[in-house]
Amino acid sequence: MSAPNRKSASTAANKPAAVNKTEDKLARLGLRSDMDLVLHLPLRYEDETQVVPMREAAFMGGQTVQVEGVVSACDVQFRPRRQLVVTISDDTGVVVLRFLNFYGSQTRQMAEGNRVRARGELRHGFLGAEMVHPTYKMVLEGAPLPDVLTPVYPSGEGLPQSYLRKAIASALARVDWRDTLAPALLAGLDLMPFEAAVRLLHNPPPETDESALADRSHPAWVRMKFDELLAQQLSLKRAQVARRAKGAAPLPLIGALSQAFQRQLPFQLTTAQQRVLQEIRTDLLANFPMQRLLQGDVGSGKTVVAALAAAQAIDSGFQAVLMAPTEILADQHFRKIAGWMEPLGVRVAWLTGSLKKKDKSEAQARIESGAAQLVIGTHALIQDAVQFARLGLVIVDEQHRFGVGQRLTLRNKGLATASALDPTVIVPHQLMMSATPIPRTLAMTYYADLEVSVIDQLPPGRTPIVTRVIDQSRRDEVVERVHAAALEGRQVYWVCPLIEESETLQLQTATDTHAALSAALPDLRVGLVHGRLKQLDKQAVMDAFTRAEVDVLVATTVIEVGVDVPNASLMVIEHAERFGLSQLHQLRGRVGRGSAASVCLLLYQSPLGQIARERLRTMRETTDGFEIARRDLQIRGPGEFLGARQSGQAMLRFADLETDQWLVERARSVALDLLRDDPATVELHLARWLGAREEFLKV
Ligand code: ADP
Ligand code: MG
């Protein structure tokens, strides 16, 4: 903590204990250095530059104004409740101040004849113009008015504005004002100089456009946001450099397995799949770890691309691991990929939490000895004491379902050093997959150091899904429709309502729905799958559905991700209003996978709230995952959209990723230039803006 704060608080100088407490409070706000204080910018401003004559104030009901006058009466009243009532007057009129909570000292302050400057919202009371709980101070006649707007700072409990203002004012006098951007750059980007921008924000002169300050579109704010985004981009790039300094085993061989695998696929890769495969293949050749996010809408065919990446690792003599968030999905991957690869001689292991102890230790032994070349499983891969013999590639499906920590743990299971002579740490390459597309700006700013590949094309022959939004009261008609569809040989998913508060209730609902539909559709085979079923039972139901031995599959959200049964072409989602947009999109993605025209019926309970209505409308209007993500972002804002706080977000205080997208792009390009040409400026800028914040980026 810097001594200067101490100086700035005159009372605190004599009371070290109090100083420390206040310093703690400052530290809790992240204010440790002078520059931290200088960059602690106002939330809003109060205009104390004017005093309104009381006669005019009488016509300004509802507005916040400042008046100044001499106390002509000061009484404690007891009706309707205890309160201090002070009448002040100037040459033109009278205003009454009411304080519902007050100290004894205030009655003495407000002695008749004393002068008060009060600021608050005016209203018309019984006695004329009055203010309830105004802010006020005692002044002497002729005391000068401030000539700038008064800043109001974000503050913590017990940290008075007056203290913050003083601490900031004294920091402003001491800090290193060097501009980190050269004048030519400022001119090119049309940005304000740093010092002028900061000073204006702390002390805006009265002629400043107040609405531009409030909505942060003022050039001074733009400069702050730019600097903040620049710091973020610089540190993301630095994290990337640090990654590249780590070693990875190059996986150079696209050999016999890769070729045989691709030849025996029952379909041609789409152009988009070929392109992303090429990007991944190139990354895997490098001797630093790949960190790539493979995005592609539901059904775009990410699995086969991942399997081809795994083939490259295996061809090169390494192991690959694929982790999925649910057993159903892991199981499906296992069958599909093992079905492709085992005939080609690849040894595949399977590891999930529900394995019997004996099978589990057997699988672990095969993984540790290197006998298993490809490992597929769930979280169990992280939790158990599995170590890999030669792990070259980690693939995480539906990566947004995993925490950063979980992904790191898996990656670290492949940690090794190059050799005793060359102690470079070797980490596996990493491929993450997600059908929840992240708009480009978010990907650039939220994820530390990530390359992104996009499959922007669906395999040919898909027919678009038609989505209908239907009132829950018409459920009987929907059941009829399910009946008719099943008689035509189509298979149906019936998704039970989400009950977030209680898993037990949710289970109950699923069981009830199953019973009700079985009764209503006696000539159909109705199955049930939910999260509490034993793995073997889950598999048995899913298998039966895959083999078309079940017509209607009643399911909870366990089928949300990944499940791939191409013959299913009708989906009903009950209480669709309870689901989030990306969840609905994922669920709907279970149909429309075959050549039959698919339909998704979203049942809702009226009345619908605003957000639910927008979500359902979006679902009806589009099936494009990127468009849905964009609207989801609009409806919910970036923080909510990404769920857990991601690394890059924690750094941003001023910039708003929705309204300031244009600045992100510019900051990114300036960051690249600076890193190439001007390391000293990079250091200065990062030191100024990050301070302790950079730790958020070590992901
Ligand atoms: P997702 O990207 O949602 O994970 P999947 O990998 O499950 O999608 O693929 C969806 C379905 O499309 C699977 O049945 C898969 O075998 C099939 N598929 C993948 N690529 C192609 C292709 N190029 N042509 C035809 N079908 C494909
Ligand atoms: Mg998938």
XYZ file of C-alpha atoms and ligand atoms in Angstrom:
727
model
C 0.000 0.000 0.000
C 1.391 3.347 -0.882
C 2.087 5.947 1.735
C 0.382 8.698 -0.262
C -3.105 7.560 0.648
C -2.148 8.062 4.185
C -1.205 11.646 3.513
C -4.402 12.312 1.692
C -6.524 11.385 4.678
C -5.695 14.016 7.234
C -7.603 12.434 10.090
C -6.183 9.030 9.439
C -2.596 10.194 9.869
C -3.003 10.172 13.647
C -4.814 6.852 13.795
C -2.800 4.075 12.172
C -5.449 1.435 12.944
C -8.073 3.384 11.057
C -5.683 3.843 8.173
C -5.188 0.131 7.860
C -8.879 -0.513 7.903
C -9.470 1.998 5.169
C -6.573 0.623 3.214
C -8.128 -2.810 3.500
C -11.311 -1.435 2.093
C -9.459 0.165 -0.783
C -7.593 -3.071 -1.378
C -10.863 -4.939 -1.466
C -11.872 -2.715 -4.354
C -8.603 -3.685 -6.030
C -7.119 -0.244 -5.354
C -3.510 -0.808 -4.376
C -1.400 1.546 -6.415
C -1.792 5.165 -7.416
C -2.601 4.052 -10.938
C -5.332 1.762 -9.618
C -6.893 4.800 -7.962
C -6.508 6.928 -11.064
C -8.272 4.254 -13.115
C -11.054 3.941 -10.585
C -13.493 5.918 -12.692
C -16.798 7.451 -11.635
C -20.045 5.567 -11.930
C -21.938 8.797 -12.402
C -21.841 12.483 -11.494
C -23.742 14.936 -9.409
C -24.156 18.471 -10.576
C -23.292 20.734 -7.667
C -22.111 23.565 -9.848
C -25.396 25.481 -9.634
C -27.643 26.727 -6.879
C -31.275 27.153 -7.855
C -33.201 30.080 -6.358
C -35.969 28.666 -4.169
C -38.738 30.418 -6.030
C -37.723 28.505 -9.181
C -37.226 25.313 -7.226
C -40.894 25.436 -6.340
C -41.645 24.618 -10.013
C -39.107 21.793 -10.316
C -40.939 18.945 -8.592
C -39.382 15.566 -9.401
C -36.020 17.041 -10.359
C -32.814 16.815 -8.414
C -31.557 20.296 -7.617
C -29.298 22.136 -5.252
C -30.506 24.986 -3.091
C -28.775 27.113 -0.488
C -30.351 29.015 2.367
C -30.323 30.027 5.993
C -32.084 27.936 8.629
C -35.198 29.721 9.822
C -36.704 26.858 11.816
C -35.559 23.446 13.052
C -37.961 21.143 14.875
C -38.209 17.527 15.826
C -41.740 16.381 14.942
C -43.353 13.195 16.174
C -46.260 12.817 13.734
C -46.670 10.838 11.585
C -43.301 9.589 12.785
C -40.269 11.025 14.471
C -38.383 13.290 12.126
C -36.243 16.363 11.925
C -37.867 19.149 9.929
C -35.670 22.058 8.878
C -36.900 25.122 7.043
C -34.342 27.067 5.046
C -34.887 30.173 3.026
C -33.132 32.429 0.578
C -34.198 35.828 -0.789
C -36.766 34.225 -3.072
C -38.486 31.492 -1.103
C -38.503 28.596 1.317
C -37.645 24.878 1.134
C -38.308 22.293 3.836
C -35.759 19.533 4.514
C -36.955 16.328 6.200
C -34.670 13.784 7.884
C -36.366 10.608 9.047
C -33.226 9.218 10.625
C -31.028 11.789 12.254
C -28.441 12.279 14.912
C -28.614 14.682 17.809
C -25.637 16.500 16.358
C -27.711 17.345 13.297
C -30.201 19.340 15.360
C -27.324 21.428 16.672
C -25.825 21.845 13.181
C -29.144 23.110 11.911
C -29.345 25.895 14.458
C -31.297 28.928 13.279
C -29.171 31.322 11.244
C -26.747 28.661 9.971
C -26.315 28.320 6.225
C -27.029 25.001 4.448
C -26.381 23.839 0.910
C -28.726 20.918 0.155
C -29.122 18.698 -2.874
C -31.931 16.278 -3.463
C -35.138 15.535 -5.289
C -37.742 18.215 -4.915
C -41.329 17.356 -4.214
C -44.386 19.246 -3.198
C -45.262 18.636 0.402
C -47.778 20.005 2.821
C -45.595 23.009 3.515
C -44.597 23.647 -0.112
C -41.349 22.550 -1.790
C -39.473 19.959 0.237
C -36.654 17.446 0.068
C -36.517 14.177 1.979
C -33.053 13.145 3.045
C -31.114 15.537 0.882
C -27.333 15.410 0.884
C -26.167 18.645 2.429
C -23.282 20.530 3.867
C -22.977 23.528 6.114
C -21.351 26.470 4.321
C -20.394 30.042 4.972
C -21.961 32.819 2.976
C -20.225 33.175 -0.383
C -18.581 29.749 -0.249
C -17.550 28.981 -3.849
C -19.443 26.361 -5.841
C -17.511 23.538 -7.482
C -16.853 24.316 -11.141
C -16.902 20.688 -12.274
C -19.418 17.876 -11.893
C -18.904 15.905 -8.701
C -17.889 12.295 -9.390
C -19.583 9.406 -7.617
C -17.243 6.416 -7.431
C -17.959 2.733 -7.091
C -17.353 2.118 -3.435
C -17.462 -0.545 -0.795
C -19.250 -0.507 2.480
C -17.828 1.964 4.937
C -15.708 3.711 2.361
C -17.033 7.253 2.087
C -17.057 9.078 -1.235
C -15.170 11.939 0.355
C -12.321 9.604 1.254
C -12.197 8.080 -2.219
C -12.265 11.516 -3.813
C -9.327 12.698 -1.759
C -7.333 9.529 -2.332
C -7.966 9.754 -6.055
C -7.207 13.467 -6.226
C -3.854 12.952 -4.586
C -3.067 9.975 -6.809
C -3.879 12.136 -9.833
C -1.137 14.507 -8.740
C 1.520 11.823 -8.497
C 0.960 9.291 -11.167
C 3.072 8.629 -14.276
C 1.091 10.237 -17.054
C 3.097 8.997 -20.011
C 0.771 8.087 -22.844
C 1.239 4.491 -23.939
C 0.004 5.310 -27.416
C 2.107 7.439 -29.750
C 0.527 10.684 -31.003
C 0.369 9.396 -34.571
C -1.501 6.302 -33.427
C -3.919 8.409 -31.382
C -4.595 10.593 -34.361
C -5.095 7.582 -36.607
C -7.577 5.990 -34.243
C -9.181 9.311 -33.350
C -8.558 8.755 -29.646
C -8.093 11.276 -26.839
C -4.754 11.512 -25.028
C -4.640 9.419 -21.859
C -4.121 12.182 -19.321
C -6.781 14.464 -20.759
C -9.279 11.599 -20.868
C -8.652 10.500 -17.298
C -8.756 14.019 -15.900
C -11.960 14.781 -17.739
C -13.660 11.691 -16.367
C -12.700 12.505 -12.794
C -13.511 16.195 -13.088
C -15.731 16.885 -16.072
C -16.130 20.605 -16.721
C -19.754 21.766 -16.619
C -20.084 22.075 -20.382
C -19.360 18.334 -20.831
C -22.097 16.388 -22.592
C -23.622 14.632 -19.604
C -25.523 12.039 -21.565
C -22.333 10.994 -23.367
C -20.733 10.560 -19.962
C -23.675 8.568 -18.717
C -23.826 6.141 -21.631
C -20.043 6.047 -21.854
C -19.919 7.121 -25.453
C -17.886 10.235 -24.608
C -14.439 10.226 -26.287
C -12.822 10.099 -22.848
C -14.656 6.866 -22.093
C -13.814 5.509 -25.529
C -10.140 6.023 -24.763
C -10.459 4.168 -21.456
C -12.273 1.267 -23.068
C -9.758 1.088 -25.846
C -6.874 0.973 -23.378
C -8.586 -1.693 -21.353
C -9.279 -3.854 -24.395
C -5.744 -3.304 -25.606
C -4.379 -4.568 -22.284
C -6.610 -7.580 -22.559
C -5.540 -8.369 -26.091
C -1.879 -7.907 -25.184
C -2.100 -10.324 -22.317
C -4.036 -12.872 -24.356
C -1.299 -12.753 -26.931
C 1.334 -13.114 -24.252
C -0.434 -16.191 -22.918
C -0.235 -17.554 -26.418
C 3.487 -16.930 -26.577
C 3.882 -18.686 -23.233
C 1.995 -21.688 -24.584
C 4.193 -21.823 -27.596
C 7.213 -21.874 -25.343
C 5.926 -25.145 -23.932
C 6.762 -28.276 -25.822
C 4.491 -30.797 -27.431
C 5.219 -33.933 -29.299
C 4.697 -33.307 -32.994
C 2.257 -35.805 -34.510
C 3.620 -35.848 -38.021
C 2.182 -39.019 -39.513
C -0.971 -39.044 -41.520
C -0.331 -42.670 -42.212
C -1.950 -46.011 -42.796
C -4.683 -45.621 -40.206
C -5.754 -42.121 -41.212
C -5.892 -43.128 -44.842
C -7.722 -46.406 -44.359
C -10.165 -44.721 -42.018
C -11.009 -41.964 -44.411
C -11.355 -44.413 -47.296
C -13.853 -46.629 -45.489
C -16.116 -43.793 -44.304
C -19.607 -44.243 -45.729
C -19.694 -40.592 -46.777
C -17.526 -37.833 -48.216
C -16.348 -35.135 -45.837
C -17.988 -31.801 -46.515
C -15.798 -28.963 -47.721
C -16.035 -27.372 -44.295
C -14.984 -30.599 -42.581
C -12.018 -30.907 -44.934
C -10.967 -27.351 -44.211
C -11.034 -27.674 -40.420
C -9.353 -31.059 -40.621
C -6.551 -29.408 -42.530
C -6.252 -26.716 -39.845
C -6.047 -29.343 -37.137
C -3.587 -31.493 -39.052
C -1.273 -28.539 -39.481
C -1.447 -27.718 -35.763
C -0.619 -31.275 -34.823
C 2.633 -31.119 -36.747
C 3.991 -28.402 -34.473
C 6.258 -28.982 -31.512
C 4.156 -26.708 -29.308
C 0.690 -27.700 -28.095
C -2.363 -27.067 -30.235
C -5.222 -25.390 -28.424
C -8.082 -25.300 -30.831
C -11.809 -24.905 -30.470
C -13.801 -26.705 -33.133
C -17.195 -25.078 -33.482
C -19.943 -26.439 -35.604
C -23.660 -26.434 -35.346
C -25.417 -29.517 -34.024
C -25.239 -32.231 -36.633
C -22.462 -30.589 -38.630
C -20.249 -33.644 -38.174
C -17.589 -32.784 -35.619
C -17.142 -36.345 -34.367
C -15.618 -37.675 -37.535
C -13.167 -34.780 -37.666
C -12.129 -35.531 -34.089
C -11.715 -39.195 -34.934
C -9.471 -38.291 -37.856
C -7.349 -36.136 -35.556
C -7.097 -39.087 -33.172
C -6.027 -41.283 -36.087
C -3.149 -38.914 -36.765
C -1.967 -39.213 -33.153
C -2.196 -42.982 -33.313
C -0.436 -43.108 -36.666
C 2.361 -41.144 -35.032
C 2.670 -43.627 -32.197
C 0.798 -41.693 -29.505
C -2.397 -42.153 -27.525
C -5.480 -40.016 -27.930
C -8.292 -39.500 -25.437
C -11.861 -38.312 -26.029
C -13.882 -37.053 -23.083
C -17.651 -36.439 -23.270
C -19.934 -34.898 -20.647
C -22.511 -37.697 -20.353
C -22.355 -41.475 -20.369
C -24.909 -41.677 -23.151
C -22.772 -39.520 -25.363
C -19.514 -41.233 -24.415
C -21.142 -44.563 -25.115
C -22.362 -43.408 -28.477
C -18.915 -42.104 -29.395
C -17.379 -45.331 -28.254
C -19.637 -47.448 -30.431
C -19.340 -45.228 -33.430
C -15.595 -44.636 -33.301
C -14.703 -48.129 -32.165
C -16.922 -49.365 -34.971
C -14.846 -47.365 -37.414
C -11.423 -48.031 -35.931
C -11.337 -51.476 -34.348
C -11.661 -53.205 -37.719
C -8.545 -51.258 -38.691
C -6.660 -52.750 -35.755
C -6.885 -49.845 -33.289
C -7.141 -50.799 -29.618
C -9.854 -48.701 -27.975
C -10.497 -48.459 -24.210
C -13.651 -47.287 -22.475
C -13.686 -45.639 -19.069
C -16.689 -44.239 -17.212
C -17.801 -43.971 -13.610
C -20.302 -46.799 -13.891
C -17.775 -49.447 -14.885
C -17.341 -52.337 -12.474
C -14.219 -52.048 -10.386
C -12.510 -54.905 -12.132
C -13.248 -53.548 -15.608
C -12.100 -50.156 -14.535
C -8.732 -51.292 -13.275
C -8.326 -53.376 -16.375
C -8.974 -50.315 -18.545
C -6.584 -48.256 -16.428
C -3.864 -50.836 -16.835
C -4.269 -50.809 -20.599
C -4.113 -47.014 -20.624
C -1.036 -46.895 -18.441
C 0.826 -49.538 -20.383
C 0.033 -47.842 -23.671
C -1.829 -50.936 -24.897
C -4.921 -48.768 -25.405
C -4.310 -46.353 -28.261
C -7.603 -44.527 -28.087
C -9.458 -43.897 -24.825
C -13.087 -42.762 -24.704
C -14.950 -41.851 -21.545
C -16.542 -39.350 -19.197
C -15.392 -37.298 -16.192
C -14.110 -40.567 -14.788
C -11.068 -39.952 -16.947
C -10.207 -36.996 -14.760
C -11.247 -38.312 -11.410
C -9.518 -41.628 -11.426
C -5.856 -42.129 -10.967
C -5.376 -42.761 -14.663
C -2.004 -41.993 -16.127
C -1.310 -42.239 -19.796
C 1.746 -43.854 -21.281
C 2.140 -41.559 -24.287
C -0.726 -39.133 -24.490
C -0.426 -36.999 -27.616
C -3.914 -35.567 -28.099
C -6.763 -34.630 -25.769
C -10.214 -34.163 -27.296
C -13.020 -32.667 -25.224
C -16.511 -32.912 -26.699
C -19.142 -30.340 -25.720
C -16.393 -28.446 -23.971
C -18.697 -25.821 -22.488
C -20.006 -28.551 -20.198
C -16.642 -28.818 -18.522
C -14.872 -26.351 -16.303
C -11.509 -24.943 -17.204
C -10.016 -26.873 -14.295
C -11.359 -30.190 -15.545
C -9.906 -29.664 -18.974
C -6.539 -28.755 -17.488
C -6.506 -31.842 -15.287
C -7.044 -34.090 -18.265
C -4.354 -32.346 -20.232
C -1.920 -32.633 -17.344
C -2.306 -36.381 -17.350
C -0.128 -36.332 -20.382
C 2.549 -34.144 -18.804
C 6.062 -35.255 -19.414
C 9.470 -33.740 -19.829
C 11.287 -34.117 -23.092
C 14.262 -35.833 -21.507
C 16.632 -35.492 -18.601
C 18.876 -33.360 -20.786
C 16.079 -31.263 -22.191
C 13.660 -30.536 -19.354
C 11.094 -28.777 -21.556
C 7.614 -29.602 -20.349
C 5.672 -31.534 -22.940
C 1.908 -31.190 -22.940
C -0.556 -32.941 -25.237
C -2.296 -31.161 -28.067
C -5.814 -30.152 -27.216
C -8.946 -30.097 -29.365
C -12.156 -28.784 -27.862
C -15.500 -29.149 -29.544
C -18.677 -27.221 -29.057
C -22.005 -26.823 -30.757
C -22.708 -23.721 -28.717
C -21.181 -21.262 -31.082
C -19.474 -18.315 -29.561
C -19.646 -15.175 -31.651
C -16.254 -14.170 -32.895
C -15.783 -11.125 -30.679
C -16.580 -13.148 -27.620
C -14.275 -15.936 -28.643
C -11.533 -13.371 -29.116
C -12.024 -11.708 -25.801
C -13.273 -14.371 -23.436
C -11.059 -17.283 -24.137
C -7.471 -16.896 -23.306
C -5.431 -17.956 -26.227
C -7.522 -20.180 -28.408
C -7.548 -20.854 -32.126
C -10.987 -21.338 -33.561
C -12.105 -23.571 -36.432
C -15.644 -23.453 -37.689
C -17.662 -26.065 -39.597
C -20.159 -23.773 -41.246
C -21.987 -26.296 -43.379
C -24.227 -29.281 -42.742
C -23.738 -32.604 -44.504
C -25.857 -32.855 -47.638
C -29.304 -34.411 -47.686
C -30.626 -32.923 -44.473
C -34.111 -31.513 -44.622
C -34.727 -28.456 -42.516
C -36.594 -28.843 -39.241
C -39.982 -27.187 -38.997
C -40.625 -25.758 -35.545
C -44.075 -25.016 -34.125
C -44.890 -23.289 -30.883
C -48.053 -24.677 -29.278
C -50.022 -23.895 -26.133
C -49.800 -26.667 -23.542
C -53.606 -26.793 -23.459
C -53.472 -28.481 -26.863
C -51.398 -31.364 -25.566
C -54.036 -33.930 -26.591
C -53.765 -32.888 -30.224
C -50.019 -33.238 -29.952
C -50.360 -36.767 -28.597
C -52.589 -37.546 -31.608
C -49.938 -36.199 -33.893
C -47.268 -38.333 -32.247
C -49.518 -41.333 -32.777
C -49.973 -40.608 -36.471
C -46.247 -40.030 -36.980
C -45.290 -43.279 -35.257
C -47.748 -45.210 -37.392
C -45.888 -43.866 -40.407
C -42.714 -45.378 -39.009
C -41.208 -42.199 -37.649
C -39.559 -42.152 -34.251
C -40.308 -39.549 -31.645
C -38.500 -37.901 -28.747
C -40.766 -36.588 -26.007
C -38.749 -34.286 -23.769
C -40.019 -33.785 -20.219
C -40.121 -30.416 -18.576
C -37.025 -29.147 -16.887
C -37.474 -28.772 -13.145
C -34.356 -27.055 -12.003
C -35.167 -26.919 -8.320
C -35.556 -30.627 -7.826
C -34.070 -33.620 -9.516
C -36.518 -35.884 -7.722
C -39.489 -33.946 -9.065
C -38.000 -34.014 -12.523
C -37.624 -37.761 -12.320
C -41.161 -38.086 -11.082
C -42.435 -36.030 -13.997
C -40.541 -38.212 -16.444
C -42.007 -41.366 -14.933
C -45.517 -39.855 -14.914
C -45.214 -38.703 -18.507
C -44.049 -42.155 -19.511
C -47.023 -43.753 -17.778
C -49.487 -41.280 -19.275
C -48.163 -41.635 -22.817
C -48.025 -45.426 -22.547
C -51.677 -45.377 -21.536
C -52.666 -42.911 -24.262
C -50.751 -44.783 -26.961
C -51.345 -48.454 -26.171
C -50.387 -49.632 -29.648
C -46.975 -47.929 -29.545
C -43.757 -48.888 -27.822
C -42.919 -46.091 -25.388
C -39.485 -46.014 -23.755
C -38.067 -43.948 -20.915
C -34.569 -42.660 -20.330
C -33.375 -40.383 -17.544
C -30.242 -39.595 -15.596
C -30.924 -41.892 -12.666
C -31.126 -45.065 -14.699
C -28.198 -47.413 -14.371
C -25.795 -47.066 -17.242
C -26.616 -50.498 -18.612
C -30.337 -49.743 -18.580
C -29.724 -46.397 -20.256
C -27.725 -48.132 -22.931
C -30.377 -50.775 -23.395
C -33.077 -48.123 -23.944
C -30.920 -46.067 -26.288
C -30.018 -49.211 -28.220
C -33.624 -50.202 -28.576
C -34.414 -46.712 -29.824
C -31.508 -46.814 -32.270
C -32.727 -50.176 -33.587
C -36.221 -48.685 -33.959
C -37.667 -51.053 -31.368
C -38.990 -48.073 -29.441
C -41.374 -45.627 -31.154
C -41.557 -42.869 -28.594
C -38.667 -42.127 -26.282
C -39.669 -40.149 -23.207
C -36.518 -38.418 -22.020
C -35.114 -35.831 -19.693
C -32.327 -33.561 -20.838
C -29.892 -36.492 -20.694
C -30.408 -36.623 -24.441
C -29.549 -32.963 -24.815
C -26.089 -33.302 -26.248
C -24.654 -35.430 -28.949
C -27.273 -38.172 -29.217
C -27.483 -39.276 -32.816
C -30.398 -41.412 -34.009
C -31.034 -40.365 -37.619
C -34.432 -42.050 -37.936
C -35.952 -39.874 -35.188
C -37.822 -37.076 -36.908
C -40.346 -35.690 -34.443
C -39.539 -34.008 -31.178
C -41.934 -32.700 -28.566
C -40.593 -30.489 -25.800
C -42.933 -29.863 -22.902
C -42.767 -26.563 -21.029
C -40.319 -25.268 -23.570
C -40.486 -21.887 -21.829
C -38.358 -23.286 -19.012
C -35.395 -24.090 -21.220
C -32.613 -21.786 -22.284
C -32.117 -20.990 -25.935
C -28.964 -23.001 -26.473
C -30.515 -25.917 -24.626
C -33.556 -25.840 -26.904
C -31.307 -25.659 -29.914
C -29.256 -28.623 -28.708
C -32.366 -30.651 -27.985
C -33.904 -29.859 -31.326
C -30.640 -30.902 -32.947
C -31.486 -34.516 -32.062
C -33.900 -34.542 -34.988
C -33.279 -33.474 -38.564
C -30.352 -35.884 -38.807
C -31.797 -38.139 -41.455
C -33.421 -37.497 -44.786
C -37.020 -37.448 -43.460
C -38.583 -34.016 -42.921
C -38.372 -33.306 -39.203
C -40.684 -31.428 -36.899
C -40.127 -29.941 -33.460
C -43.142 -29.029 -31.337
C -42.502 -26.625 -28.496
C -45.296 -26.779 -25.926
C -45.547 -23.833 -23.604
C -47.569 -22.802 -20.615
C -49.103 -19.362 -20.897
C -48.754 -16.643 -19.907
C -45.268 -16.268 -21.310
C -42.768 -13.781 -19.946
C -40.945 -11.427 -22.284
C -37.708 -13.404 -22.425
C -39.408 -16.770 -22.882
C -41.499 -15.310 -25.677
C -38.394 -14.043 -27.460
C -36.665 -17.368 -27.063
C -39.547 -19.321 -28.531
C -39.887 -16.877 -31.372
C -36.188 -17.255 -32.140
C -36.567 -21.036 -32.156
C -39.460 -20.787 -34.587
C -37.660 -18.381 -36.868
C -34.269 -19.997 -37.278
C -32.356 -23.259 -37.001
C -28.966 -21.639 -37.513
C -26.930 -22.142 -34.366
C -24.846 -19.030 -34.930
C -27.897 -16.848 -35.378
C -29.407 -18.393 -32.258
C -26.229 -17.715 -30.313
C -26.254 -14.136 -31.502
C -29.813 -13.611 -30.311
C -29.139 -15.421 -27.076
C -26.314 -13.019 -26.476
C -28.644 -10.121 -27.173
C -31.310 -11.434 -24.853
C -29.005 -12.329 -22.006
C -25.838 -10.276 -22.333
C -22.320 -11.720 -22.499
C -21.874 -12.556 -18.826
C -24.950 -14.752 -18.625
C -24.364 -16.138 -22.062
C -21.100 -17.732 -21.109
C -22.314 -18.993 -17.796
C -19.323 -19.289 -15.545
C -16.958 -16.388 -15.547
C -14.398 -16.981 -18.179
C -10.915 -15.708 -17.946
C -10.992 -12.694 -20.209
C -14.226 -11.294 -18.909
C -12.870 -10.722 -15.437
C -10.565 -8.097 -16.821
C -13.131 -5.841 -18.347
C -14.613 -3.114 -16.237
C -15.433 -0.439 -18.759
C -15.754 -2.000 -22.183
C -19.037 -3.596 -23.096
C -18.563 -6.407 -25.546
C -21.874 -5.794 -27.183
C -21.658 -2.097 -27.849
C -17.895 -1.902 -28.158
C -17.239 -4.671 -30.631
C -15.687 -2.247 -33.071
C -13.105 -1.311 -30.444
C -12.197 -4.942 -29.854
C -11.119 -5.357 -33.458
C -8.998 -2.221 -33.354
C -7.421 -3.086 -30.027
C -6.502 -6.456 -31.415
C -4.703 -5.049 -34.382
C -2.857 -2.429 -32.323
C -1.857 -5.170 -29.876
C -0.244 -7.157 -32.679
C 1.672 -4.112 -33.897
C 2.922 -3.204 -30.439
C 4.034 -6.730 -29.640
C 6.034 -6.782 -32.830
C 7.545 -3.305 -32.691
C 7.504 -1.923 -29.193
C 7.968 -4.275 -26.221
C 8.685 -1.397 -23.828
C 5.283 0.128 -24.481
C 3.655 -3.265 -24.065
C 5.177 -3.548 -20.600
C 4.150 -0.050 -19.638
C 0.611 -0.548 -20.839
C 0.151 -3.905 -19.143
C 1.617 -2.681 -15.880
C -0.773 0.260 -15.962
C -3.918 -1.683 -16.755
C -3.496 -5.131 -15.392
C -1.760 -4.886 -12.076
C -3.036 -7.915 -10.263
C -5.609 -8.772 -12.849
C -3.386 -10.798 -15.103
C -3.727 -13.827 -12.873
C -7.196 -14.281 -14.307
C -5.639 -15.138 -17.597
C -3.567 -18.079 -16.598
C -5.955 -20.547 -18.080
P -22.078 -33.010 -34.233
O -21.274 -32.007 -34.968
O -23.365 -32.453 -33.735
O -21.288 -33.711 -33.158
P -22.068 -35.595 -35.430
O -20.605 -35.702 -35.486
O -22.782 -36.390 -34.399
O -22.496 -34.090 -35.330
O -22.632 -35.927 -36.880
C -24.006 -35.965 -37.136
C -24.342 -37.068 -38.120
O -23.867 -36.725 -39.414
C -23.698 -38.391 -37.788
O -24.634 -39.401 -38.026
C -22.524 -38.460 -38.730
O -22.141 -39.780 -38.982
C -23.082 -37.790 -39.944
N -22.072 -37.151 -40.801
C -20.948 -36.526 -40.420
N -20.279 -36.027 -41.474
C -21.003 -36.353 -42.572
C -20.840 -36.127 -43.984
N -19.790 -35.445 -44.451
N -21.783 -36.597 -44.806
C -22.842 -37.278 -44.329
N -23.066 -37.547 -43.031
C -22.156 -37.079 -42.151
Mg -21.324 -34.052 -31.204
